[in-house]
Short mmCIF file of C-alpha atoms in Angstrom, two decimals:
data_model
loop_
_atom_site.label_atom_id
_atom_site.label_comp_id
_atom_site.label_asym_id
_atom_site.label_seq_id
_atom_site.Cartn_x
_atom_site.Cartn_y
_atom_site.Cartn_z
CA UNK A 1 -55.21 15.24 5.39
CA UNK A 2 -53.93 11.82 6.57
CA UNK A 3 -55.07 10.24 3.28
CA UNK A 4 -53.27 12.95 1.29
CA UNK A 5 -50.07 12.24 3.19
CA UNK A 6 -50.38 8.53 2.54
CA UNK A 7 -50.71 9.08 -1.18
CA UNK A 8 -47.83 11.54 -1.23
CA UNK A 9 -45.59 9.32 0.89
CA UNK A 10 -46.65 5.72 0.18
CA UNK A 11 -45.38 2.98 2.46
CA UNK A 12 -43.29 0.58 0.33
CA UNK A 13 -44.88 -2.85 -0.01
CA UNK A 14 -41.73 -4.67 -1.20
CA UNK A 15 -39.47 -6.54 1.16
CA UNK A 16 -35.98 -5.10 0.84
CA UNK A 17 -32.43 -6.37 1.24
CA UNK A 18 -31.22 -3.55 3.51
CA UNK A 19 -27.54 -2.61 3.65
CA UNK A 20 -27.03 -0.35 6.66
CA UNK A 21 -24.17 1.88 7.74
CA UNK A 22 -24.30 4.26 10.70
CA UNK A 23 -22.39 6.88 8.72
CA UNK A 24 -23.08 9.85 6.50
CA UNK A 25 -22.53 9.27 2.79
CA UNK A 26 -20.59 10.00 0.75
CA UNK A 27 -17.22 9.94 2.51
CA UNK A 28 -14.89 9.27 -0.42
CA UNK A 29 -11.70 8.36 1.46
CA UNK A 30 -13.25 5.76 3.79
CA UNK A 31 -12.58 2.29 2.39
CA UNK A 32 -15.14 0.58 4.63
CA UNK A 33 -17.90 2.74 3.17
CA UNK A 34 -16.75 2.00 -0.37
CA UNK A 35 -17.11 -1.69 0.53
CA UNK A 36 -20.64 -1.19 1.89
CA UNK A 37 -21.75 0.84 -1.13
CA UNK A 38 -20.32 -1.67 -3.61
CA UNK A 39 -21.92 -4.60 -1.80
CA UNK A 40 -25.35 -2.95 -1.96
CA UNK A 41 -24.80 -2.01 -5.60
CA UNK A 42 -23.88 -5.61 -6.45
CA UNK A 43 -27.01 -6.99 -4.79
CA UNK A 44 -29.10 -4.59 -6.88
CA UNK A 45 -27.21 -5.64 -10.03
CA UNK A 46 -28.25 -9.23 -9.26
CA UNK A 47 -31.88 -8.15 -9.46
CA UNK A 48 -32.48 -8.04 -5.71
CA UNK A 49 -34.50 -5.16 -4.22
CA UNK A 50 -31.46 -3.73 -2.44
CA UNK A 51 -31.48 -0.44 -0.56
CA UNK A 52 -28.47 1.30 0.96
CA UNK A 53 -29.49 2.96 4.24
CA UNK A 54 -27.28 5.60 5.85
CA UNK A 55 -27.58 8.70 8.04
CA UNK A 56 -28.24 12.35 7.27
CA UNK A 57 -27.17 14.97 9.77
CA UNK A 58 -27.16 18.75 9.87
CA UNK A 59 -29.82 21.36 9.15
CA UNK A 60 -31.36 19.35 6.31
CA UNK A 61 -32.28 16.65 8.85
CA UNK A 62 -34.94 18.82 10.48
CA UNK A 63 -37.71 18.21 7.94
CA UNK A 64 -40.61 16.87 10.08
CA UNK A 65 -42.12 15.01 7.11
CA UNK A 66 -38.86 13.07 6.69
CA UNK A 67 -38.94 12.18 10.38
CA UNK A 68 -42.47 10.83 10.05
CA UNK A 69 -41.90 9.05 6.70
CA UNK A 70 -38.16 8.31 6.63
CA UNK A 71 -38.12 5.09 4.61
CA UNK A 72 -38.63 6.28 1.03
CA UNK A 73 -36.22 4.34 -1.25
CA UNK A 74 -35.05 6.42 -4.21
CA UNK A 75 -32.31 6.45 -6.83
CA UNK A 76 -28.89 7.73 -5.69
CA UNK A 77 -28.19 11.34 -6.59
CA UNK A 78 -25.44 12.08 -9.13
CA UNK A 79 -22.78 12.88 -6.53
CA UNK A 80 -23.26 9.63 -4.62
CA UNK A 81 -23.47 7.58 -7.81
CA UNK A 82 -20.27 9.03 -9.30
CA UNK A 83 -18.21 8.72 -6.13
CA UNK A 84 -19.08 5.05 -5.62
CA UNK A 85 -19.79 4.02 -9.24
CA UNK A 86 -23.37 3.05 -8.44
CA UNK A 87 -25.83 1.83 -11.05
CA UNK A 88 -29.48 2.83 -11.39
CA UNK A 89 -30.85 -0.43 -9.95
CA UNK A 90 -29.76 0.44 -6.40
CA UNK A 91 -32.06 2.45 -4.13
CA UNK A 92 -30.92 4.57 -1.18
CA UNK A 93 -32.46 5.96 2.01
CA UNK A 94 -30.86 8.55 4.29
CA UNK A 95 -32.31 8.55 7.80
CA UNK A 96 -32.50 12.06 9.28
CA UNK A 97 -30.63 12.63 12.56
CA UNK A 98 -31.53 16.11 13.87
CA UNK A 99 -29.64 17.79 16.70
CA UNK A 100 -28.69 16.96 19.41
CA UNK A 101 -28.13 13.43 18.06
CA UNK A 102 -24.48 12.37 18.58
CA UNK A 103 -23.54 15.78 20.02
CA UNK A 104 -23.42 14.47 23.58
CA UNK A 105 -22.06 11.26 25.03
CA UNK A 106 -25.41 9.83 26.02
CA UNK A 107 -27.20 6.61 25.12
CA UNK A 108 -30.47 8.45 24.51
CA UNK A 109 -28.97 11.01 22.13
CA UNK A 110 -26.91 8.54 20.08
CA UNK A 111 -27.71 7.69 16.49
CA UNK A 112 -27.45 3.99 17.36
CA UNK A 113 -30.31 4.31 19.85
CA UNK A 114 -32.48 6.35 17.46
CA UNK A 115 -31.99 3.80 14.68
CA UNK A 116 -32.54 0.77 16.92
CA UNK A 117 -35.46 2.09 19.01
CA UNK A 118 -37.29 4.25 16.46
CA UNK A 119 -36.41 3.79 12.79
CA UNK A 120 -35.90 0.03 12.76
CA UNK A 121 -39.01 -1.20 14.64
CA UNK A 122 -41.40 1.48 13.39
CA UNK A 123 -40.31 2.27 9.84
CA UNK A 124 -37.93 -0.40 8.52
CA UNK A 125 -39.25 -3.64 9.99
CA UNK A 126 -42.34 -4.02 7.82
CA UNK A 127 -40.37 -3.42 4.61
CA UNK A 128 -37.22 -5.41 5.39
CA UNK A 129 -36.58 -9.04 4.48
CA UNK A 130 -32.96 -9.14 5.67
CA UNK A 131 -30.28 -6.70 6.86
CA UNK A 132 -26.59 -6.74 5.95
CA UNK A 133 -24.29 -4.52 8.00
CA UNK A 134 -20.96 -3.99 9.76
CA UNK A 135 -22.82 -2.40 12.70
CA UNK A 136 -23.17 -4.98 15.50
CA UNK A 137 -25.75 -2.90 17.39
CA UNK A 138 -27.94 -2.85 14.28
CA UNK A 139 -27.62 -6.64 13.98
CA UNK A 140 -28.77 -7.08 17.57
CA UNK A 141 -31.69 -4.73 17.04
CA UNK A 142 -32.71 -6.54 13.85
CA UNK A 143 -32.70 -9.95 15.54
CA UNK A 144 -34.72 -8.62 18.47
CA UNK A 145 -37.27 -7.26 15.98
CA UNK A 146 -37.55 -10.55 14.12
CA UNK A 147 -35.45 -9.59 11.08
CA UNK A 148 -32.82 -11.98 9.67
CA UNK A 149 -29.31 -10.52 9.63
CA UNK A 150 -25.89 -10.82 7.97
CA UNK A 151 -22.94 -9.34 9.84
CA UNK A 152 -19.56 -8.29 8.45
CA UNK A 153 -16.40 -7.69 10.52
CA UNK A 154 -13.14 -6.93 8.74
CA UNK A 155 -10.82 -6.07 11.64
CA UNK A 156 -9.87 -7.52 14.99
CA UNK A 157 -12.26 -6.31 17.70
CA UNK A 158 -12.44 -7.06 21.41
CA UNK A 159 -16.21 -7.27 21.78
CA UNK A 160 -17.79 -10.54 22.90
CA UNK A 161 -20.65 -11.93 20.83
CA UNK A 162 -23.83 -12.53 22.82
CA UNK A 163 -24.98 -16.18 22.58
CA UNK A 164 -28.64 -15.18 22.39
CA UNK A 165 -27.84 -13.29 19.17
CA UNK A 166 -25.32 -15.50 17.36
CA UNK A 167 -27.22 -18.71 18.21
CA UNK A 168 -30.57 -17.24 17.14
CA UNK A 169 -31.87 -18.83 13.91
CA UNK A 170 -32.41 -15.32 12.52
CA UNK A 171 -28.65 -14.70 12.65
CA UNK A 172 -27.80 -16.05 9.22
CA UNK A 173 -24.04 -15.71 8.79
CA UNK A 174 -21.09 -13.45 9.58
CA UNK A 175 -18.44 -12.60 7.02
CA UNK A 176 -14.83 -11.51 7.33
CA UNK A 177 -11.97 -11.03 4.89
CA UNK A 178 -9.15 -12.88 6.67
CA UNK A 179 -8.72 -16.17 8.50
CA UNK A 180 -6.95 -14.37 11.37
CA UNK A 181 -10.04 -12.22 11.99
CA UNK A 182 -12.29 -15.29 11.67
CA UNK A 183 -10.25 -17.01 14.38
CA UNK A 184 -10.50 -14.04 16.73
CA UNK A 185 -14.27 -13.83 16.15
CA UNK A 186 -14.59 -17.50 17.12
CA UNK A 187 -12.51 -16.85 20.24
CA UNK A 188 -14.97 -14.06 21.11
CA UNK A 189 -17.99 -16.33 20.93
CA UNK A 190 -18.98 -16.57 17.26
CA UNK A 191 -19.97 -20.18 16.40
CA UNK A 192 -17.49 -21.52 13.79
CA UNK A 193 -20.31 -22.57 11.49
CA UNK A 194 -21.65 -19.00 11.54
CA UNK A 195 -18.56 -17.22 10.17
CA UNK A 196 -16.96 -17.45 6.71
CA UNK A 197 -13.95 -15.80 5.09
CA UNK A 198 -14.46 -14.06 1.75
CA UNK A 199 -12.18 -11.56 0.05
CA UNK A 200 -13.41 -8.14 -0.93
CA UNK A 201 -14.21 -7.51 -4.57
CA UNK A 202 -14.10 -5.08 -7.45
CA UNK A 203 -16.64 -2.98 -9.25
CA UNK A 204 -17.53 -4.39 -12.70
CA UNK A 205 -17.05 -0.94 -14.26
CA UNK A 206 -13.29 -1.32 -13.74
CA UNK A 207 -13.31 -4.02 -16.43
CA UNK A 208 -14.60 -1.63 -19.09
CA UNK A 209 -11.76 -0.30 -21.24
CA UNK A 210 -11.33 3.48 -21.18
CA UNK A 211 -8.71 3.91 -23.87
CA UNK A 212 -9.28 7.58 -24.67
CA UNK A 213 -9.38 8.72 -21.04
CA UNK A 214 -6.31 6.63 -20.24
CA UNK A 215 -4.37 8.33 -23.03
CA UNK A 216 -5.39 11.73 -21.65
CA UNK A 217 -3.91 10.71 -18.26
CA UNK A 218 -0.64 9.72 -19.92
CA UNK A 219 -0.43 13.00 -21.80
CA UNK A 220 -1.15 14.88 -18.59
CA UNK A 221 1.26 13.04 -16.31
CA UNK A 222 4.19 12.06 -18.49
CA UNK A 223 6.84 14.61 -19.40
CA UNK A 224 10.48 15.55 -18.88
CA UNK A 225 11.51 12.67 -21.16
CA UNK A 226 9.80 10.00 -19.02
CA UNK A 227 7.92 7.28 -20.87
CA UNK A 228 6.81 5.01 -18.02
CA UNK A 229 4.05 5.70 -15.51
CA UNK A 230 3.79 3.99 -12.10
CA UNK A 231 0.51 4.51 -10.23
CA UNK A 232 -0.52 3.97 -6.62
CA UNK A 233 -4.16 4.27 -5.56
CA UNK A 234 -5.22 4.07 -1.94
CA UNK A 235 -4.85 5.61 1.49
CA UNK A 236 -1.94 7.94 2.20
CA UNK A 237 -0.50 6.26 5.28
CA UNK A 238 3.03 5.11 6.16
CA UNK A 239 1.89 1.53 6.89
CA UNK A 240 0.55 1.29 3.33
CA UNK A 241 4.05 2.01 2.05
CA UNK A 242 3.51 5.53 0.72
CA UNK A 243 6.60 6.88 2.53
CA UNK A 244 8.61 4.09 0.94
CA UNK A 245 7.28 5.02 -2.51
CA UNK A 246 8.88 8.45 -2.18
CA UNK A 247 12.23 6.70 -1.69
CA UNK A 248 11.49 4.31 -4.56
CA UNK A 249 10.71 7.23 -6.87
CA UNK A 250 14.07 8.77 -6.01
CA UNK A 251 15.74 5.49 -7.06
CA UNK A 252 13.92 5.61 -10.44
CA UNK A 253 14.20 9.17 -11.79
CA UNK A 254 13.23 7.96 -15.27
CA UNK A 255 9.80 6.73 -14.11
CA UNK A 256 6.91 9.09 -13.38
CA UNK A 257 4.98 8.21 -10.21
CA UNK A 258 1.36 9.26 -9.65
CA UNK A 259 -0.34 8.83 -6.27
CA UNK A 260 -4.15 8.90 -6.09
CA UNK A 261 -5.88 9.16 -2.72
CA UNK A 262 -5.79 11.03 0.55
CA UNK A 263 -7.38 14.18 1.92
CA UNK A 264 -5.90 17.64 1.25
CA UNK A 265 -3.84 17.69 4.46
CA UNK A 266 -2.29 14.30 3.66
CA UNK A 267 -1.54 15.35 0.09
CA UNK A 268 0.18 18.51 1.32
CA UNK A 269 2.24 16.57 3.87
CA UNK A 270 3.50 14.10 1.25
CA UNK A 271 4.22 16.85 -1.26
CA UNK A 272 6.40 18.47 1.39
CA UNK A 273 8.10 15.13 2.13
CA UNK A 274 8.90 14.64 -1.57
CA UNK A 275 10.22 18.19 -1.82
CA UNK A 276 12.35 17.70 1.31
CA UNK A 277 13.88 14.55 -0.22
CA UNK A 278 14.32 16.32 -3.57
CA UNK A 279 12.09 13.87 -5.43
CA UNK A 280 10.63 15.58 -8.50
CA UNK A 281 9.14 12.60 -10.36
CA UNK A 282 6.15 11.98 -8.08
CA UNK A 283 2.76 13.68 -8.32
CA UNK A 284 0.06 13.53 -5.66
CA UNK A 285 -3.34 13.73 -7.32
CA UNK A 286 -5.52 13.62 -4.21
CA UNK A 287 -8.82 11.77 -4.06
CA UNK A 288 -10.31 10.67 -7.37
CA UNK A 289 -13.90 9.43 -7.75
CA UNK A 290 -14.16 5.84 -8.91
CA UNK A 291 -15.27 6.77 -12.41
CA UNK A 292 -11.95 8.63 -12.92
CA UNK A 293 -9.79 6.12 -11.07
CA UNK A 294 -10.47 3.27 -13.51
CA UNK A 295 -8.96 5.16 -16.46
CA UNK A 296 -5.92 6.19 -14.37
CA UNK A 297 -5.21 2.54 -13.48
CA UNK A 298 -5.45 1.59 -17.15
CA UNK A 299 -3.11 4.46 -18.09
CA UNK A 300 -0.23 3.11 -16.00
CA UNK A 301 2.65 0.93 -17.14
CA UNK A 302 2.74 -0.58 -13.66
CA UNK A 303 0.56 -0.39 -10.55
CA UNK A 304 2.35 -0.45 -7.20
CA UNK A 305 1.13 -2.02 -3.97
CA UNK A 306 3.91 -1.34 -1.42
CA UNK A 307 2.11 -2.33 1.82
CA UNK A 308 4.51 -2.62 4.78
CA UNK A 309 4.80 -5.71 6.98
CA UNK A 310 2.61 -4.54 9.87
CA UNK A 311 -0.18 -6.15 11.90
CA UNK A 312 -2.66 -4.85 9.33
CA UNK A 313 -0.80 -6.83 6.66
CA UNK A 314 -2.01 -10.06 8.28
CA UNK A 315 -5.70 -9.36 7.71
CA UNK A 316 -6.15 -6.62 5.12
CA UNK A 317 -8.06 -7.46 1.96
CA UNK A 318 -7.24 -4.26 0.08
CA UNK A 319 -9.96 -3.04 -2.24
CA UNK A 320 -7.46 -1.45 -4.59
CA UNK A 321 -5.63 -4.73 -5.24
CA UNK A 322 -8.78 -6.13 -6.84
CA UNK A 323 -9.31 -2.90 -8.80
CA UNK A 324 -5.69 -3.19 -9.93
CA UNK A 325 -6.30 -6.69 -11.28
CA UNK A 326 -9.52 -5.63 -13.01
CA UNK A 327 -7.59 -2.96 -14.92
CA UNK A 328 -5.32 -5.62 -16.42
CA UNK A 329 -2.25 -3.45 -15.73
CA UNK A 330 0.90 -5.21 -14.44
CA UNK A 331 1.32 -5.04 -10.66
CA UNK A 332 4.31 -4.85 -8.33
CA UNK A 333 3.30 -5.91 -4.82
CA UNK A 334 4.95 -6.75 -1.53
CA UNK A 335 4.67 -10.25 -0.12
CA UNK A 336 2.40 -9.50 2.82
CA UNK A 337 0.59 -12.47 4.43
CA UNK A 338 -2.90 -11.51 3.25
CA UNK A 339 -1.80 -11.46 -0.41
CA UNK A 340 0.41 -14.54 -0.54
CA UNK A 341 -2.32 -16.72 -2.03
CA UNK A 342 -2.37 -14.49 -5.11
CA UNK A 343 1.25 -15.32 -5.92
CA UNK A 344 0.04 -18.56 -7.48
CA UNK A 345 -2.70 -16.78 -9.43
CA UNK A 346 -2.45 -16.35 -13.19
CA UNK A 347 -1.81 -12.61 -13.09
CA UNK A 348 0.79 -10.23 -14.51
CA UNK A 349 2.49 -9.43 -11.21
CA UNK A 350 5.96 -9.10 -9.73
CA UNK A 351 6.48 -9.75 -6.02
CA UNK A 352 9.13 -8.58 -3.59
CA UNK A 353 9.78 -8.51 0.14
CA UNK A 354 8.15 -5.73 2.18
CA UNK A 355 9.91 -2.66 3.60
CA UNK A 356 12.74 -2.79 1.06
CA UNK A 357 12.69 0.27 -1.25
CA UNK A 358 15.75 -0.88 -3.21
CA UNK A 359 14.19 -4.25 -4.03
CA UNK A 360 10.85 -2.61 -4.80
CA UNK A 361 12.57 -0.27 -7.29
CA UNK A 362 14.30 -3.24 -8.90
CA UNK A 363 10.96 -5.07 -9.13
CA UNK A 364 9.41 -2.11 -10.95
CA UNK A 365 12.26 -2.16 -13.46
CA UNK A 366 11.84 -5.91 -13.92
CA UNK A 367 8.08 -5.53 -14.42
CA UNK A 368 8.55 -2.86 -17.10
CA UNK A 369 10.73 -5.30 -19.05
CA UNK A 370 8.71 -8.48 -18.48
CA UNK A 371 5.27 -6.90 -18.86
CA UNK A 372 5.32 -4.07 -21.40
CA UNK A 373 2.18 -1.97 -21.38
CA UNK A 374 -0.81 -3.28 -23.34
CA UNK A 375 -3.60 -0.86 -24.16
CA UNK A 376 -6.11 -3.68 -23.75
CA UNK A 377 -4.52 -4.88 -20.49
CA UNK A 378 -3.29 -8.38 -19.68
CA UNK A 379 -6.14 -10.80 -20.40
CA UNK A 380 -4.98 -13.41 -17.89
CA UNK A 381 -5.20 -10.94 -15.01
CA UNK A 382 -8.61 -9.65 -16.07
CA UNK A 383 -9.92 -13.21 -16.40
CA UNK A 384 -8.50 -14.24 -13.03
CA UNK A 385 -10.11 -11.37 -11.11
CA UNK A 386 -13.63 -12.00 -12.42
CA UNK A 387 -14.18 -14.53 -9.63
CA UNK A 388 -13.84 -11.65 -7.15
CA UNK A 389 -16.64 -9.44 -8.43
CA UNK A 390 -18.90 -7.96 -5.76
CA UNK A 391 -21.80 -9.77 -7.42
CA UNK A 392 -20.09 -13.16 -6.97
CA UNK A 393 -19.36 -12.27 -3.36
CA UNK A 394 -23.02 -11.45 -2.63
CA UNK A 395 -24.15 -14.70 -4.27
CA UNK A 396 -21.74 -16.71 -2.10
CA UNK A 397 -22.94 -14.96 1.05
CA UNK A 398 -26.57 -15.58 0.20
CA UNK A 399 -25.82 -19.28 -0.32
CA UNK A 400 -25.48 -19.45 3.49
CA UNK A 401 -28.84 -17.75 4.05
CA UNK A 402 -32.04 -19.70 4.71
CA UNK A 403 -33.90 -20.48 1.50
CA UNK A 404 -37.05 -18.74 2.72
CA UNK A 405 -35.09 -15.56 3.42
CA UNK A 406 -33.36 -15.71 0.03
CA UNK A 407 -36.72 -15.12 -1.66
CA UNK A 408 -36.15 -11.39 -1.17
CA UNK A 409 -38.82 -9.15 -2.60
CA UNK A 410 -41.78 -11.36 -1.72
#
């Protein structure tokens, strides 16, 4: 019987580049998980034996065989692949978390403890060359089990970094997306030479032209004599400027606005806000999987990025801004600190001050005149953004990793 089990559930012999998130996938509206999935996908596209490891909870986590043989890398299922635009090269593993894991506020029933004390040392260690994660507890567990680690932190956090971890030779590098976050990490104990700033990236599939699907979007969304389409894609939150867009749409009754993103409750709330303000040229499409979003961005005459001047504006590296550029569609964006460097980039973009709906509306009008829609997109923008592919980002991160560790797969 043991031999039969071994043949049915073989222990992988390869050494993997493990991307770990202590979350259930997919969660379509969570930008941090999109970033994790795209990073893992990019590593696989580079020919590395990458595996995206996440959690599985609920009744389907009670399979005792899965508990005994949890690390079985496989291709992503269709749902996961479509939501995150994953290619076939990437492998995934979902670690089962049966009840009462995470139901009670206890160290011994937390998923972090189960991963660190059971899955990592017993099942992942022998098959892992390096881990890459935004989970600090997982980084600490990896180092303590002799596994090299890459850590990502994209927001300001108050935790102090333990010297025995960050000064350990196994701790390869930490990555953030803003200099302000890098500075706060250093203040909290991260050695300056162990933290770099790199922007987020875009999925290569956004570069592929989707002319037919884009035309279908225009036929679906344009009407009532309107010829121009303005699109926003992202979270439905006031600080991202979505409230302001309702006011902007009212200023431009001849332009059709389409808003992609948000959960059903957020969509309903903004539909009611638009109705209350008597704005009838704005449509809230809800969440769209990435494979549909690319054609919507290419369908627009202008893409809007109305982020307000908040604390988040000092460190955000918005995923959608890079997707916007990859589409080649003209962009109207607010001059928030984290995007100022792109003002000098060779892109078809119009910039205006934040929190000013009147000026934002005027900027949209100016963009429609200066940058008329091109079916093929603006080549200069598409060329500029290529440096920010997820694949390039992974290569730059790995350039900071020890040469011996970079020989992943052996």
